[in-house]
Coordinates of C-alpha atoms and ligand atoms in Angstrom, one line a residue:
M1 CA 29.0 -1.4 -27.3
F2 CA 30.8 -3.5 -29.2
R3 CA 28.2 -6.3 -28.8
R4 CA 25.9 -4.2 -30.2
H5 CA 27.7 -3.3 -33.6
R6 CA 28.4 -7.4 -34.0
R7 CA 24.5 -7.7 -33.3
W8 CA 24.5 -5.7 -35.9
L9 CA 26.4 -6.8 -38.5
Q10 CA 25.5 -10.4 -37.7
A11 CA 22.2 -10.3 -39.2
P12 CA 23.5 -8.6 -42.7
F13 CA 26.6 -9.7 -43.4
F14 CA 26.5 -13.0 -42.0
D15 CA 23.1 -14.7 -41.7
K16 CA 22.5 -17.1 -45.6
A17 CA 19.5 -15.2 -46.8
S18 CA 20.2 -11.6 -46.0
I19 CA 24.1 -12.0 -47.5
A20 CA 21.7 -13.7 -50.0
Q21 CA 20.1 -10.8 -50.7
Y22 CA 22.9 -8.1 -51.3
L23 CA 24.5 -10.7 -54.3
P24 CA 22.2 -9.3 -57.2
V25 CA 24.4 -5.4 -55.7
Q26 CA 27.7 -7.3 -55.6
T27 CA 27.1 -8.9 -59.6
R28 CA 26.0 -5.6 -61.0
E29 CA 29.8 -4.2 -59.6
A30 CA 31.7 -6.8 -60.7
H31 CA 29.8 -6.5 -64.5
V32 CA 30.4 -2.8 -64.0
L33 CA 34.4 -3.9 -62.6
L34 CA 35.3 -5.8 -66.0
S35 CA 33.6 -3.5 -68.3
N36 CA 36.0 -0.8 -67.4
L37 CA 38.7 -3.0 -67.3
L38 CA 38.0 -3.7 -70.8
V39 CA 37.4 -0.6 -71.8
D40 CA 40.3 0.9 -70.4
P41 CA 43.0 -1.8 -68.5
D42 CA 44.9 1.4 -67.2
S43 CA 42.8 2.7 -64.7
F44 CA 42.8 -0.9 -62.8
V45 CA 43.2 1.2 -59.4
K46 CA 40.2 3.6 -60.4
H47 CA 38.3 0.6 -61.7
V48 CA 38.5 -1.3 -58.7
R49 CA 38.3 1.8 -56.1
R50 CA 34.6 1.9 -57.4
F51 CA 33.6 -1.7 -57.1
S52 CA 34.9 -1.7 -53.3
G53 CA 33.4 1.6 -52.7
A54 CA 29.8 1.4 -54.8
T55 CA 29.4 -2.3 -53.5
M56 CA 29.5 -1.1 -50.2
L57 CA 27.9 2.3 -50.5
E58 CA 24.7 -0.2 -52.0
T59 CA 24.6 -2.5 -49.1
L60 CA 25.4 0.2 -46.5
Y61 CA 23.3 3.5 -47.1
G62 CA 21.0 2.5 -50.2
H63 CA 23.1 4.2 -52.4
S64 CA 23.9 3.3 -56.2
V65 CA 26.8 4.2 -57.4
I66 CA 26.4 6.0 -61.1
S67 CA 29.9 6.6 -62.2
S68 CA 33.5 6.6 -60.4
D69 CA 33.0 10.5 -60.0
D70 CA 30.1 9.6 -57.4
E71 CA 29.2 12.2 -54.3
Y72 CA 29.2 10.3 -51.7
L73 CA 32.2 7.7 -53.2
R74 CA 34.2 11.6 -53.1
L75 CA 33.6 12.3 -49.9
I76 CA 33.7 9.9 -48.1
D77 CA 36.9 7.4 -49.2
T78 CA 38.7 11.4 -48.9
T79 CA 37.5 11.2 -45.4
I80 CA 38.4 7.9 -44.4
E81 CA 41.9 9.0 -46.1
G82 CA 42.7 11.5 -44.1
T83 CA 41.8 9.7 -40.8
T84 CA 43.0 6.0 -41.3
A85 CA 46.3 7.2 -41.1
A86 CA 46.2 9.3 -38.3
S87 CA 44.3 6.6 -36.2
A88 CA 46.9 3.4 -37.1
P89 CA 47.4 1.8 -33.8
G90 CA 51.4 3.1 -32.8
A91 CA 50.7 6.0 -35.6
A92 CA 51.4 8.8 -32.9
L93 CA 53.3 9.1 -29.6
V94 CA 50.0 10.1 -27.6
D95 CA 49.2 6.4 -28.1
F96 CA 52.3 5.7 -25.9
I97 CA 52.6 7.9 -23.9
P98 CA 48.1 9.5 -23.4
I99 CA 48.7 13.0 -21.7
L100 CA 50.3 14.4 -24.9
K101 CA 46.8 14.7 -25.8
Y102 CA 46.6 17.7 -24.0
T103 CA 49.0 19.0 -26.0
P104 CA 47.7 22.6 -27.0
T105 CA 47.3 23.0 -31.2
W106 CA 49.3 25.6 -31.4
L107 CA 52.7 25.0 -30.3
P108 CA 55.5 23.7 -32.2
G109 CA 55.1 19.7 -32.9
G110 CA 51.0 19.9 -32.4
G111 CA 50.6 19.6 -36.3
W112 CA 49.0 15.9 -35.3
K113 CA 45.9 16.9 -32.9
R114 CA 45.2 20.0 -35.5
H115 CA 45.5 16.8 -38.4
T116 CA 43.7 15.0 -35.5
L117 CA 40.9 17.4 -35.5
E118 CA 40.6 18.4 -38.6
G119 CA 40.0 14.5 -39.6
R120 CA 37.6 14.2 -36.7
A121 CA 35.3 17.6 -37.9
A122 CA 35.8 15.7 -41.6
L123 CA 34.5 12.2 -40.4
Q124 CA 31.4 14.4 -38.3
E125 CA 30.3 15.8 -41.8
T126 CA 30.5 12.3 -43.6
H127 CA 28.5 10.6 -40.6
V128 CA 25.7 13.5 -40.8
K129 CA 24.9 13.2 -45.4
T130 CA 25.4 9.3 -45.8
Y131 CA 22.8 8.8 -42.0
A132 CA 20.4 11.5 -44.5
L133 CA 21.3 9.2 -47.8
A134 CA 20.5 6.1 -45.6
E135 CA 17.0 8.2 -44.3
M136 CA 16.1 9.5 -47.6
H137 CA 16.3 5.8 -49.1
A138 CA 14.9 3.9 -46.1
N139 CA 11.6 6.4 -46.5
N140 CA 12.0 5.1 -50.2
G141 CA 11.4 1.9 -49.0
K142 CA 15.4 1.1 -50.6
L143 CA 16.7 -0.9 -48.2
S144 CA 20.0 -0.8 -46.5
V145 CA 22.1 -2.0 -43.5
V146 CA 22.3 1.3 -42.2
G147 CA 18.7 2.5 -43.8
S148 CA 17.3 -0.6 -41.3
L149 CA 18.3 -0.1 -37.9
I150 CA 17.4 3.6 -38.5
K151 CA 13.9 2.0 -39.2
E152 CA 13.7 -0.4 -36.5
Y153 CA 15.2 2.0 -34.2
S154 CA 12.9 5.3 -34.9
D155 CA 9.6 2.4 -34.6
K156 CA 10.9 1.3 -31.3
G157 CA 11.7 5.7 -30.8
E158 CA 15.3 4.9 -29.4
I159 CA 17.1 6.6 -32.3
G160 CA 18.0 9.1 -31.0
S161 CA 20.7 7.6 -27.8
L162 CA 21.6 5.6 -30.8
L163 CA 22.3 7.4 -33.3
P164 CA 26.1 8.5 -33.0
E165 CA 26.3 5.5 -32.9
I166 CA 24.5 4.1 -35.9
M167 CA 26.8 6.6 -37.9
H168 CA 30.2 5.2 -36.5
L169 CA 29.2 1.5 -37.4
G170 CA 27.7 2.7 -41.3
S171 CA 31.6 4.5 -41.6
S172 CA 33.4 1.8 -39.9
T173 CA 32.2 -0.9 -42.0
Y174 CA 32.5 1.0 -45.6
N175 CA 36.6 1.2 -44.4
A176 CA 37.0 -2.1 -43.3
G177 CA 34.8 -3.5 -46.2
T178 CA 36.4 -1.1 -48.5
D179 CA 40.5 -1.2 -48.1
T180 CA 40.4 -5.0 -48.0
T181 CA 38.6 -5.4 -50.8
K182 CA 41.0 -3.2 -52.9
C183 CA 43.8 -5.1 -50.8
V184 CA 42.8 -8.3 -52.5
L185 CA 42.3 -7.0 -56.2
H186 CA 44.8 -5.7 -56.0
S187 CA 47.1 -8.4 -55.6
F188 CA 45.2 -10.7 -57.4
I189 CA 45.3 -8.3 -60.3
L190 CA 49.4 -8.2 -59.6
A191 CA 49.8 -12.5 -58.9
M192 CA 47.8 -12.3 -62.8
V193 CA 50.4 -9.8 -64.4
L194 CA 53.6 -11.7 -62.9
H195 CA 52.4 -15.4 -63.3
P196 CA 50.6 -15.8 -66.6
E197 CA 51.6 -19.3 -66.5
A198 CA 48.6 -19.4 -63.9
Y199 CA 46.4 -16.6 -65.6
K200 CA 46.4 -18.5 -68.6
K201 CA 45.5 -21.8 -66.6
A202 CA 42.7 -20.4 -65.2
Q203 CA 41.7 -18.5 -68.4
D204 CA 41.6 -22.5 -69.7
E205 CA 39.7 -23.7 -67.0
M206 CA 37.2 -20.8 -67.5
D207 CA 36.8 -20.8 -71.2
R208 CA 36.1 -24.9 -70.5
V209 CA 33.8 -24.7 -67.7
V210 CA 32.0 -21.8 -68.7
G211 CA 33.0 -21.0 -72.5
H212 CA 32.2 -17.8 -74.8
D213 CA 28.7 -17.1 -74.6
R214 CA 27.9 -16.1 -70.9
L215 CA 29.8 -14.8 -67.9
P216 CA 30.4 -17.0 -65.0
T217 CA 27.8 -16.7 -61.8
L218 CA 28.4 -18.0 -58.2
E219 CA 27.0 -21.4 -59.8
D220 CA 29.8 -22.6 -61.6
R221 CA 32.4 -21.4 -58.5
D222 CA 32.0 -25.5 -57.6
S223 CA 33.9 -26.9 -60.9
L224 CA 36.2 -23.5 -61.1
P225 CA 38.7 -25.3 -58.9
Y226 CA 42.1 -24.0 -60.4
L227 CA 40.2 -20.4 -60.0
E228 CA 39.4 -21.7 -56.2
C229 CA 43.2 -22.5 -55.4
I230 CA 44.2 -19.0 -57.3
Q231 CA 41.8 -17.0 -55.1
K232 CA 43.3 -18.4 -51.3
E233 CA 46.9 -18.0 -52.7
T234 CA 46.0 -14.8 -53.5
Y235 CA 45.4 -14.3 -49.7
R236 CA 47.7 -16.0 -48.8
W237 CA 50.5 -14.8 -50.5
L238 CA 49.7 -10.8 -49.6
C239 CA 47.9 -11.3 -46.5
P240 CA 45.1 -7.9 -46.7
V241 CA 45.6 -7.3 -43.0
P242 CA 48.6 -8.1 -42.0
L243 CA 48.8 -7.5 -38.3
S244 CA 45.3 -8.1 -38.1
L245 CA 43.6 -5.9 -35.4
P246 CA 45.5 -5.7 -31.9
H247 CA 43.2 -7.9 -29.1
A248 CA 43.8 -8.0 -25.2
S249 CA 44.5 -11.2 -23.5
S250 CA 41.4 -11.7 -21.6
E251 CA 42.8 -14.0 -18.3
D252 CA 46.9 -14.2 -17.6
D253 CA 48.0 -16.6 -19.9
E254 CA 51.1 -18.2 -21.1
Y255 CA 52.3 -18.9 -24.8
R256 CA 55.4 -21.2 -25.3
G257 CA 57.2 -20.2 -21.5
Y258 CA 56.0 -16.6 -22.0
F259 CA 53.6 -15.1 -19.2
I260 CA 51.1 -13.1 -21.0
P261 CA 48.9 -11.1 -17.9
K262 CA 45.6 -10.6 -18.4
G263 CA 45.0 -7.4 -20.5
T264 CA 48.3 -7.4 -22.8
T265 CA 47.8 -5.9 -25.9
V266 CA 48.5 -8.9 -28.4
I267 CA 49.1 -7.9 -32.2
P268 CA 48.3 -10.7 -34.1
N269 CA 50.5 -11.7 -36.8
L270 CA 48.6 -12.6 -39.9
W271 CA 51.4 -12.1 -42.3
L272 CA 53.7 -14.4 -40.4
M273 CA 51.1 -17.6 -40.3
C274 CA 50.4 -16.8 -44.1
R275 CA 54.5 -17.9 -44.5
D276 CA 55.0 -20.5 -42.5
P277 CA 56.7 -23.4 -44.4
K278 CA 55.7 -26.3 -42.8
D279 CA 52.0 -26.0 -44.6
Y280 CA 53.8 -23.4 -46.9
P281 CA 56.6 -24.5 -48.5
S282 CA 58.5 -21.5 -50.5
P283 CA 56.2 -19.4 -49.1
D284 CA 57.5 -16.3 -50.7
D285 CA 56.1 -17.9 -54.5
F286 CA 52.8 -17.3 -56.0
L287 CA 51.7 -21.3 -56.2
P288 CA 47.9 -21.4 -56.5
E289 CA 48.8 -25.3 -57.9
R290 CA 49.8 -26.1 -53.2
F291 CA 46.1 -26.7 -52.7
S292 CA 45.7 -28.4 -55.8
A293 CA 47.4 -31.8 -54.6
L294 CA 46.2 -32.2 -51.5
T295 CA 43.4 -33.5 -49.7
A296 CA 39.8 -32.3 -48.7
E297 CA 40.6 -32.6 -44.9
E298 CA 44.4 -30.8 -45.9
V299 CA 42.6 -28.4 -48.0
E300 CA 40.6 -27.5 -44.9
R301 CA 43.5 -27.2 -42.9
I302 CA 45.5 -24.8 -44.7
D303 CA 42.8 -22.7 -45.9
P304 CA 44.3 -19.4 -45.6
R305 CA 40.6 -17.8 -45.3
N306 CA 40.8 -19.1 -41.7
I307 CA 43.6 -16.6 -40.7
V308 CA 43.5 -13.4 -42.9
F309 CA 40.2 -12.6 -41.2
G310 CA 41.4 -12.4 -37.9
H311 CA 40.6 -14.7 -35.1
G312 CA 38.2 -14.8 -32.0
R313 CA 35.7 -13.1 -31.0
R314 CA 36.6 -9.3 -33.2
I315 CA 36.9 -11.8 -36.3
C316 CA 35.9 -9.9 -38.9
P317 CA 32.2 -10.5 -39.3
G318 CA 32.3 -9.5 -42.9
R319 CA 33.9 -12.1 -44.4
R320 CA 31.1 -14.4 -45.4
F321 CA 29.9 -11.5 -47.6
A322 CA 33.5 -10.4 -48.8
D323 CA 34.5 -14.2 -50.0
I324 CA 30.1 -14.6 -50.9
S325 CA 30.8 -17.8 -48.8
P326 CA 28.0 -18.4 -46.7
E327 CA 28.8 -21.9 -45.5
M328 CA 32.3 -20.5 -44.2
P329 CA 32.8 -20.8 -40.5
Ligands
HEM401 C1 39.0 -10.1 -48.3 C2 38.1 -9.1 -47.2 C3 38.5 -8.8 -45.6 C4 39.4 -9.4 -45.2 C5 41.1 -10.2 -45.3 C6 39.1 -8.8 -43.8 C7 40.0 -9.6 -42.7 C8 39.5 -8.2 -41.8 C9 40.5 -8.3 -40.2 C10 41.4 -9.4 -40.3 C11 39.7 -8.0 -39.3 C12 40.3 -8.1 -37.5 C13 39.4 -9.0 -36.9 C14 40.1 -9.3 -35.4 O1 40.7 -8.4 -34.7 O2 41.1 -10.8 -35.1 C15 38.6 -7.6 -40.0 C16 38.0 -6.5 -39.0 C17 36.7 -6.4 -39.6 N1 36.4 -6.9 -40.1 FE1 37.3 -7.2 -42.0 N2 37.9 -7.9 -43.6 C18 38.0 -8.3 -45.6 C19 36.3 -7.5 -45.5 C20 35.9 -7.1 -44.5 C21 34.7 -6.6 -45.6 C22 33.4 -6.8 -47.1 C23 33.8 -5.7 -44.3 C24 31.6 -5.3 -44.2 C25 31.3 -6.1 -44.8 C26 33.8 -5.8 -43.5 C27 34.5 -6.0 -41.7 C28 34.8 -6.0 -40.9 C29 34.6 -5.2 -39.6 C30 33.7 -4.1 -39.5 C31 35.2 -5.7 -38.8 C32 36.2 -4.5 -36.8 C33 35.1 -5.9 -36.3 C34 35.3 -5.6 -35.3 O3 35.9 -4.2 -34.9 O4 35.0 -7.0 -34.0 N3 35.5 -6.5 -43.5 N4 38.6 -7.6 -41.1

């Protein structure tokens, strides 16, 4: 099932042509974000939430958001907020003592199960509504990631058995794509507020390269090296998914004298990797310049994007889309 899901995400989020296809949505929503920040900077949390949610809602389901109070934005965000905390690895005792899943909801201490069941019902409702949304847009010729899957498997006559999986893929990808994007943008804003000298340097570069008569585009990216350093340092300084996702060793292994039996749960500490003083001296400081005085090979070697998107077979399938870097490995 996981292999199938990875394949389903590979085509839209990894192939160069598909990433280009979703670029107009990302660009339009970036412009909406800028305009909202200009008009009402104090509500930056709300604007960032709209940016990340609107981009994913349109890419995944074909739905264009026209207000921060959008019905689907509210529905899916509320559902996901309710389920994310409960589903974090180790968030409940049942993760360690599986027999607890038989606890009756009415028993004192059974509140976690009631919350989980309520969360599941809300998720199911969201699945049904967002599936109908993607189907409606696909029937009207507006394709999206979920809409394309619905069309492909409906044409093959296989949609029935795959329906729950397609619904789940939509909501889990929405969750994975919005939370992380929000986190990076919040970290960027925090870094710029705390480090006006870095902000000023980036602004000067922007003025020099882009001028005052237009907004920057992706084509300007190569001409904005300091901004690129800020982006790398933002990923590194506040690693967005500090403990990645739990992995399992597929065979017996040994690491620095520690024996790791096959099937062991391994939780990668990405946060610590981003703070290795050998590669990143004074790791707690926000220092974009650390990437500018190095050779291209060195920068590539210590590029935090090699860390923050995870590793191995489960590496983030949305990394090229998130970074708008079609060349990223
Ligand atoms: C800067 C933004 C992002 C960061 C830092 C990030 C980071 C991560 C990390 C660390 C993982 C776990 C990888 C592992 O297990 O080794 C992951 C998984 C995942 N990411 Fe991202 N991600 C980002 C954006 C996105 C976006 C925009 C999407 C969707 C378009 C996305 C979709 C996913 C999915 C579906 C998974 C689960 C993969 C699986 O279960 O095999 N991510 N991400």
